[in-house]
Amino acid sequence: MTGVTVRVPAKLNLQLAVGPPRADGYHDLVTVFHAVSLFDEITAEPAGRDGVTVTGEGADRVPANRDNLALRAVAALRKAVTGAAGLGGVHITIAKRIPVAAGLAGGSADAAATLLACNELWGSGVSQARLLEIAARVGSDVAFALLGGTAVGRGRGERLTPALAPATQYQWVLAFADGHLSTPEVYAALDRLRAAEGAGGAGVPAEPDLDAALMSALRSGDARMVGRTLSNDLQPAALSLFPALRKTLASGLELGALGALVSGSGPTCVFLAASADRALDLAVSMSGAGVCRSVARVTGPVPGAAVLPRPR
Ligand code: ATP
């Protein structure tokens, strides 16, 4: 038996609304996830014992032990199918193209891909609905990486509802930063900023609201309206920790982007372009402007994690 390879997309958050900190330290969210055409590939193969190898973009920043989210996914699926015979060890090889700690949920994507690959490798026949439940236990963005497309996430982002929208493909430019941001540190910075504003969280709605204007823009497939309604509550916190991103965002807007925002907890910046040609122009100009480490052109929405055909 050879291995199973799964391709899995990065995510953007077109809206990320963050409630006040809960008693357990987490924050309730309302977010609009959007899967884009920047993919990691993971291969699962039978092995004497569980292990992981990471190659590609940022591999040296990814733990090659049980802390790797892919191995947590192996453990979670194995636990869920206990009783099934012949579940041996598995070796996961991750080929990364999604930058690490960049606000694109690469680790969650790898975990989602691993769930799908092991389900196939072991022939466990776990349904998509059950895989989504297991995914939600592994991490808050993991379920969306299985689902893909555009979807509203609530709770910690794991309670998903696919967004009904026409088949519009949006053209995005991603500006990768020369540096990283830790998600917990960005949330802590947001709490500090809100406290300093005097609200101490009191002015922040306990249940953040889905942005009706963004949902209406997505339903109409109007890129200009989508560009105007992108929003991210974490952006001021990310900018406070990584001030150079202000220049990156301003530069993309000056160069004609329809909208710009920090992706998730950052530091990747995201720009919406009016067409594929405009996206190419924007990507070329941004890389020439020296306001980021590198750029990528991607489209969205794309489907979630998918098993690749085996090479003949
Ligand atoms: P978040 O999903 O919290 O927004 P992010 O997209 O900013 O995070 P990730 O690339 O998912 O960032 O990495 C977050 C951290 O998770 C990294 O610091 C890394 O050490 C750890 N990690 C564990 N497993 C993986 C993995 N398979 N790929 C990438 N990072 C991983």
Tab-separated table of C-alpha atoms and ligand atoms in Angstrom:
chain	number	residue	atom	x	y	z
A	1	MET	CA	0.000	0.000	0.000
A	2	THR	CA	1.491	3.370	-0.984
A	3	GLY	CA	0.683	6.647	0.673
A	4	VAL	CA	-2.324	8.943	0.404
A	5	THR	CA	-1.694	12.583	-0.556
A	6	VAL	CA	-4.110	15.386	0.305
A	7	ARG	CA	-3.990	18.998	-0.884
A	8	VAL	CA	-5.376	21.612	1.504
A	9	PRO	CA	-5.904	25.376	1.133
A	10	ALA	CA	-4.947	28.377	3.283
A	11	LYS	CA	-7.745	30.555	4.646
A	12	LEU	CA	-8.428	34.269	4.795
A	13	ASN	CA	-10.928	35.901	7.150
A	14	LEU	CA	-13.075	38.383	5.212
A	15	GLN	CA	-14.590	39.411	8.551
A	16	LEU	CA	-13.146	38.642	11.966
A	17	ALA	CA	-15.249	40.032	14.828
A	18	VAL	CA	-13.913	39.242	18.295
A	19	GLY	CA	-15.962	39.277	21.523
A	20	PRO	CA	-14.531	39.976	24.989
A	21	PRO	CA	-12.344	37.318	26.653
A	22	ARG	CA	-14.371	34.444	28.167
A	23	ALA	CA	-13.661	32.894	31.571
A	24	ASP	CA	-11.504	30.226	29.865
A	25	GLY	CA	-9.395	32.941	28.167
A	26	TYR	CA	-10.733	32.226	24.668
A	27	HIS	CA	-12.789	34.779	22.716
A	28	ASP	CA	-16.084	34.161	20.959
A	29	LEU	CA	-15.813	34.997	17.294
A	30	VAL	CA	-17.913	35.619	14.291
A	31	THR	CA	-15.831	35.177	11.184
A	32	VAL	CA	-16.258	34.754	7.455
A	33	PHE	CA	-13.698	32.191	6.312
A	34	HIS	CA	-12.612	32.093	2.670
A	35	ALA	CA	-10.357	29.333	1.274
A	36	VAL	CA	-7.761	30.446	-1.301
A	37	SER	CA	-5.510	28.723	-3.822
A	38	LEU	CA	-2.358	28.499	-1.719
A	39	PHE	CA	-1.935	24.862	-0.754
A	40	ASP	CA	0.042	22.579	1.538
A	41	GLU	CA	0.284	18.911	0.554
A	42	ILE	CA	0.490	16.140	3.104
A	43	THR	CA	1.192	12.460	2.490
A	44	ALA	CA	0.255	9.739	4.979
A	45	GLU	CA	2.070	6.384	4.743
A	46	PRO	CA	1.996	3.280	6.915
A	47	ALA	CA	4.957	3.202	9.354
A	48	GLY	CA	6.210	1.328	12.422
A	49	ARG	CA	5.291	4.292	14.592
A	50	ASP	CA	3.809	7.753	14.185
A	51	GLY	CA	6.164	10.462	12.894
A	52	VAL	CA	6.276	13.628	10.831
A	53	THR	CA	8.670	15.228	8.337
A	54	VAL	CA	8.203	18.846	7.275
A	55	THR	CA	9.657	20.323	4.063
A	56	GLY	CA	9.239	23.609	2.192
A	57	GLU	CA	8.312	27.171	3.233
A	58	GLY	CA	9.112	27.825	6.924
A	59	ALA	CA	9.717	24.113	7.697
A	60	ASP	CA	12.322	24.968	10.345
A	61	ARG	CA	9.642	26.780	12.389
A	62	VAL	CA	7.313	23.772	12.532
A	63	PRO	CA	7.669	21.179	15.332
A	64	ALA	CA	8.599	17.718	14.018
A	65	ASN	CA	7.159	15.957	17.071
A	66	ARG	CA	3.828	15.366	18.820
A	67	ASP	CA	3.243	19.132	19.009
A	68	ASN	CA	2.749	19.132	15.255
A	69	LEU	CA	-0.974	19.602	14.632
A	70	ALA	CA	-0.844	16.836	12.013
A	71	LEU	CA	0.157	14.270	14.658
A	72	ARG	CA	-2.581	15.576	16.962
A	73	ALA	CA	-4.996	14.898	14.119
A	74	VAL	CA	-3.647	11.326	13.734
A	75	ALA	CA	-4.223	10.733	17.460
A	76	ALA	CA	-7.727	12.244	17.350
A	77	LEU	CA	-8.846	10.107	14.402
A	78	ARG	CA	-7.306	6.957	15.865
A	79	LYS	CA	-9.197	7.568	19.118
A	80	ALA	CA	-12.444	8.126	17.215
A	81	VAL	CA	-12.145	4.852	15.289
A	82	THR	CA	-10.852	2.724	18.159
A	83	GLY	CA	-12.160	-0.748	17.665
A	84	ALA	CA	-11.308	-0.753	13.968
A	85	ALA	CA	-8.715	-3.478	13.358
A	86	GLY	CA	-5.202	-2.999	11.983
A	87	LEU	CA	-4.610	0.698	12.610
A	88	GLY	CA	-0.799	0.780	12.552
A	89	GLY	CA	1.546	3.731	12.845
A	90	VAL	CA	1.584	6.428	10.209
A	91	HIS	CA	4.244	8.757	8.873
A	92	ILE	CA	3.079	12.190	7.736
A	93	THR	CA	5.152	14.182	5.257
A	94	ILE	CA	4.146	17.841	5.007
A	95	ALA	CA	5.172	19.909	1.971
A	96	LYS	CA	4.546	23.476	3.116
A	97	ARG	CA	3.744	26.376	0.836
A	98	ILE	CA	1.511	28.164	3.362
A	99	PRO	CA	3.843	30.394	5.427
A	100	VAL	CA	4.034	29.518	9.135
A	101	ALA	CA	2.546	31.793	11.830
A	102	ALA	CA	1.297	34.120	9.101
A	103	GLY	CA	-2.451	34.272	9.881
A	104	LEU	CA	-3.286	31.792	7.114
A	105	ALA	CA	-4.010	28.781	9.384
A	106	GLY	CA	-1.373	26.543	7.789
A	107	GLY	CA	-1.091	24.296	10.852
A	108	SER	CA	-4.863	23.816	10.971
A	109	ALA	CA	-4.842	23.058	7.243
A	110	ASP	CA	-2.226	20.332	7.773
A	111	ALA	CA	-4.332	18.831	10.571
A	112	ALA	CA	-7.428	18.776	8.348
A	113	ALA	CA	-5.496	17.185	5.483
A	114	THR	CA	-4.122	14.557	7.868
A	115	LEU	CA	-7.617	13.609	9.083
A	116	LEU	CA	-8.736	13.070	5.495
A	117	ALA	CA	-5.550	11.199	4.477
A	118	CYS	CA	-5.637	8.817	7.463
A	119	ASN	CA	-9.351	8.177	7.003
A	120	GLU	CA	-8.526	7.086	3.437
A	121	LEU	CA	-5.322	5.195	4.354
A	122	TRP	CA	-7.031	3.223	7.128
A	123	GLY	CA	-10.251	2.789	5.149
A	124	SER	CA	-12.058	3.911	8.306
A	125	GLY	CA	-15.052	5.286	6.411
A	126	VAL	CA	-15.645	8.144	8.880
A	127	SER	CA	-18.312	10.443	7.400
A	128	GLN	CA	-17.623	14.090	6.496
A	129	ALA	CA	-19.971	15.207	9.301
A	130	ARG	CA	-18.048	13.151	11.890
A	131	LEU	CA	-14.684	14.293	10.496
A	132	LEU	CA	-15.856	17.893	10.980
A	133	GLU	CA	-16.644	17.115	14.648
A	134	ILE	CA	-13.226	15.513	15.194
A	135	ALA	CA	-11.588	18.459	13.382
A	136	ALA	CA	-13.271	20.962	15.727
A	137	ARG	CA	-11.679	19.159	18.679
A	138	VAL	CA	-8.190	19.340	17.136
A	139	GLY	CA	-8.286	23.140	16.636
A	140	SER	CA	-10.600	26.021	15.881
A	141	ASP	CA	-9.713	26.492	12.174
A	142	VAL	CA	-9.356	22.790	11.309
A	143	ALA	CA	-13.000	22.128	10.415
A	144	PHE	CA	-13.049	24.996	7.916
A	145	ALA	CA	-9.973	23.621	6.115
A	146	LEU	CA	-11.976	20.410	5.505
A	147	LEU	CA	-14.989	22.345	4.256
A	148	GLY	CA	-13.357	25.081	2.156
A	149	GLY	CA	-15.322	27.598	0.077
A	150	THR	CA	-16.675	30.586	2.010
A	151	ALA	CA	-18.327	29.933	5.373
A	152	VAL	CA	-19.440	31.731	8.506
A	153	GLY	CA	-17.702	30.487	11.655
A	154	ARG	CA	-19.014	31.038	15.186
A	155	GLY	CA	-17.943	29.982	18.671
A	156	ARG	CA	-14.157	29.742	18.397
A	157	GLY	CA	-14.642	29.553	14.623
A	158	GLU	CA	-15.475	25.820	14.588
A	159	ARG	CA	-19.300	26.120	14.258
A	160	LEU	CA	-19.610	26.488	10.505
A	161	THR	CA	-22.359	27.470	8.085
A	162	PRO	CA	-21.457	27.542	4.374
A	163	ALA	CA	-22.203	30.958	2.821
A	164	LEU	CA	-24.640	30.866	-0.069
A	165	ALA	CA	-23.010	32.891	-2.829
A	166	PRO	CA	-22.762	32.935	-6.617
A	167	ALA	CA	-19.769	31.247	-8.247
A	168	THR	CA	-17.695	34.473	-8.318
A	169	GLN	CA	-13.934	33.913	-8.175
A	170	TYR	CA	-12.179	36.741	-6.340
A	171	GLN	CA	-8.629	37.761	-7.230
A	172	TRP	CA	-6.375	38.301	-4.215
A	173	VAL	CA	-2.803	39.375	-3.662
A	174	LEU	CA	-1.110	38.194	-0.469
A	175	ALA	CA	1.846	40.175	0.879
A	176	PHE	CA	4.012	38.004	3.118
A	177	ALA	CA	5.836	39.842	5.878
A	178	ASP	CA	9.414	39.576	6.968
A	179	GLY	CA	8.515	38.284	10.426
A	180	HIS	CA	5.861	36.348	12.323
A	181	LEU	CA	3.087	36.985	14.820
A	182	SER	CA	1.920	34.593	17.507
A	183	THR	CA	-1.885	34.267	17.574
A	184	PRO	CA	-2.156	34.277	21.430
A	185	GLU	CA	0.052	37.404	21.589
A	186	VAL	CA	-2.167	39.227	19.102
A	187	TYR	CA	-5.319	38.387	21.122
A	188	ALA	CA	-3.545	39.568	24.305
A	189	ALA	CA	-2.636	42.840	22.545
A	190	LEU	CA	-6.293	43.286	21.514
A	191	ASP	CA	-7.427	42.836	25.142
A	192	ARG	CA	-4.831	45.425	26.258
A	193	LEU	CA	-5.878	47.924	23.564
A	194	ARG	CA	-9.550	47.540	24.484
A	195	ALA	CA	-8.777	47.933	28.206
A	196	ALA	CA	-6.697	51.052	27.481
A	197	GLU	CA	-9.593	52.535	25.522
A	198	GLY	CA	-11.446	52.516	28.842
A	199	ALA	CA	-14.060	50.011	27.812
A	200	GLY	CA	-12.212	47.122	29.476
A	201	GLY	CA	-14.326	44.959	27.217
A	202	ALA	CA	-17.571	46.558	28.426
A	203	GLY	CA	-18.203	48.252	25.078
A	204	VAL	CA	-17.525	45.070	23.160
A	205	PRO	CA	-20.669	43.057	22.404
A	206	ALA	CA	-20.565	39.629	24.107
A	207	GLU	CA	-21.836	38.078	20.875
A	208	PRO	CA	-20.125	39.752	17.960
A	209	ASP	CA	-22.327	40.391	14.907
A	210	LEU	CA	-22.014	39.022	11.412
A	211	ASP	CA	-21.571	41.966	9.005
A	212	ALA	CA	-24.763	42.147	6.930
A	213	ALA	CA	-23.081	44.446	4.368
A	214	LEU	CA	-20.308	41.899	3.706
A	215	MET	CA	-22.801	39.031	3.382
A	216	SER	CA	-24.884	41.085	0.966
A	217	ALA	CA	-21.742	41.938	-1.045
A	218	LEU	CA	-20.826	38.231	-1.208
A	219	ARG	CA	-24.370	37.324	-2.293
A	220	SER	CA	-24.212	39.860	-5.099
A	221	GLY	CA	-20.694	38.740	-6.126
A	222	ASP	CA	-19.669	42.404	-6.325
A	223	ALA	CA	-15.908	42.602	-5.711
A	224	ARG	CA	-16.005	46.383	-5.138
A	225	MET	CA	-18.542	45.983	-2.332
A	226	VAL	CA	-16.628	43.040	-0.873
A	227	GLY	CA	-13.463	45.180	-0.897
A	228	ARG	CA	-15.221	47.967	1.009
A	229	THR	CA	-16.643	45.645	3.678
A	230	LEU	CA	-13.553	43.584	4.644
A	231	SER	CA	-12.918	43.906	8.410
A	232	ASN	CA	-10.731	42.438	11.104
A	233	ASP	CA	-10.968	43.311	14.820
A	234	LEU	CA	-7.459	41.882	15.306
A	235	GLN	CA	-5.940	44.346	12.838
A	236	PRO	CA	-5.211	47.188	15.319
A	237	ALA	CA	-3.570	44.645	17.644
A	238	ALA	CA	-1.472	43.154	14.815
A	239	LEU	CA	-0.456	46.686	13.726
A	240	SER	CA	0.525	47.601	17.294
A	241	LEU	CA	2.898	44.606	17.380
A	242	PHE	CA	4.094	44.951	13.767
A	243	PRO	CA	3.842	48.674	12.805
A	244	ALA	CA	5.491	48.164	9.383
A	245	LEU	CA	2.244	46.534	8.187
A	246	ARG	CA	0.591	50.000	8.050
A	247	LYS	CA	2.855	50.901	5.156
A	248	THR	CA	2.142	47.589	3.422
A	249	LEU	CA	-1.646	48.131	3.668
A	250	ALA	CA	-1.432	51.775	2.549
A	251	SER	CA	0.799	50.872	-0.369
A	252	GLY	CA	-1.628	48.234	-1.710
A	253	LEU	CA	-4.545	50.688	-1.512
A	254	GLU	CA	-2.526	53.406	-3.271
A	255	LEU	CA	-1.732	50.897	-5.993
A	256	GLY	CA	-5.438	50.336	-6.656
A	257	ALA	CA	-6.586	47.435	-4.439
A	258	LEU	CA	-10.371	47.375	-3.857
A	259	GLY	CA	-9.784	46.569	-0.185
A	260	ALA	CA	-6.970	45.623	2.166
A	261	LEU	CA	-6.680	43.975	5.541
A	262	VAL	CA	-4.442	41.951	7.801
A	263	SER	CA	-5.201	38.236	7.478
A	264	GLY	CA	-6.408	36.747	10.791
A	265	SER	CA	-3.782	37.416	13.444
A	266	GLY	CA	-1.308	38.535	10.734
A	267	PRO	CA	1.248	39.466	9.656
A	268	THR	CA	0.205	38.527	6.088
A	269	CYS	CA	-1.657	41.406	4.373
A	270	VAL	CA	-4.438	40.656	1.895
A	271	PHE	CA	-5.533	42.807	-1.061
A	272	LEU	CA	-8.568	42.333	-3.280
A	273	ALA	CA	-8.093	43.167	-6.972
A	274	ALA	CA	-10.778	43.969	-9.557
A	275	SER	CA	-9.540	41.368	-12.087
A	276	ALA	CA	-6.771	38.842	-12.723
A	277	ASP	CA	-4.839	41.472	-14.714
A	278	ARG	CA	-5.159	44.030	-11.912
A	279	ALA	CA	-3.980	41.404	-9.424
A	280	LEU	CA	-0.893	40.767	-11.552
A	281	ASP	CA	-0.148	44.517	-11.774
A	282	LEU	CA	-0.664	44.893	-8.024
A	283	ALA	CA	1.568	41.919	-7.212
A	284	VAL	CA	4.372	43.231	-9.444
A	285	SER	CA	4.111	46.784	-8.050
A	286	MET	CA	3.980	45.596	-4.450
A	287	SER	CA	7.043	43.423	-4.805
A	288	GLY	CA	8.844	46.427	-6.356
A	289	ALA	CA	7.724	48.752	-3.547
A	290	GLY	CA	9.789	46.928	-0.918
A	291	VAL	CA	6.916	46.801	1.603
A	292	CYS	CA	6.883	43.012	2.100
A	293	ARG	CA	9.081	39.913	1.874
A	294	SER	CA	7.266	38.401	-1.116
A	295	VAL	CA	3.848	38.322	-2.773
A	296	ALA	CA	1.516	35.651	-4.136
A	297	ARG	CA	-1.534	35.884	-6.382
A	298	VAL	CA	-4.351	33.562	-5.335
A	299	THR	CA	-8.026	33.095	-6.108
A	300	GLY	CA	-10.927	32.121	-3.884
A	301	PRO	CA	-13.107	30.482	-2.928
A	302	VAL	CA	-11.559	27.032	-3.521
A	303	PRO	CA	-12.748	23.661	-2.146
A	304	GLY	CA	-11.414	22.286	1.139
A	305	ALA	CA	-8.975	19.412	1.683
A	306	ALA	CA	-9.084	16.844	-1.131
A	307	VAL	CA	-7.351	13.512	-1.772
A	308	LEU	CA	-5.107	13.711	-4.855
A	309	PRO	CA	-5.223	10.899	-7.422
A	310	ARG	CA	-2.421	8.377	-6.894
A	311	PRO	CA	0.388	8.616	-9.473
A	312	ARG	CA	0.259	5.651	-11.908
B	1	ATP	P1	-3.653	30.442	13.457
B	1	ATP	O1	-4.212	29.192	12.886
B	1	ATP	O2	-3.575	30.425	14.952
B	1	ATP	O3	-4.157	31.720	12.827
B	1	ATP	P2	-1.314	30.913	11.942
B	1	ATP	O4	-2.015	30.688	10.681
B	1	ATP	O5	-0.871	32.306	12.205
B	1	ATP	O6	-2.120	30.386	13.146
B	1	ATP	P3	0.231	28.483	11.712
B	1	ATP	O7	1.054	28.442	10.465
B	1	ATP	O8	-0.976	27.636	11.778
B	1	ATP	O9	-0.069	30.012	12.032
B	1	ATP	O10	1.226	28.152	12.918
B	1	ATP	C1	0.979	28.480	14.258
B	1	ATP	C2	1.969	27.709	15.150
B	1	ATP	O11	1.584	26.337	15.147
B	1	ATP	C3	3.404	27.765	14.657
B	1	ATP	O12	4.148	28.595	15.499
B	1	ATP	C4	3.898	26.336	14.667
B	1	ATP	O13	5.013	26.153	15.492
B	1	ATP	C5	2.722	25.501	15.188
B	1	ATP	N1	2.446	24.316	14.333
B	1	ATP	C6	2.133	23.085	14.741
B	1	ATP	N2	1.939	22.258	13.699
B	1	ATP	C7	2.119	22.968	12.590
B	1	ATP	C8	2.047	22.668	11.205
B	1	ATP	N3	1.762	21.444	10.740
B	1	ATP	N4	2.259	23.673	10.333
B	1	ATP	C9	2.525	24.926	10.784
B	1	ATP	N5	2.640	25.249	12.080
B	1	ATP	C10	2.425	24.295	12.991
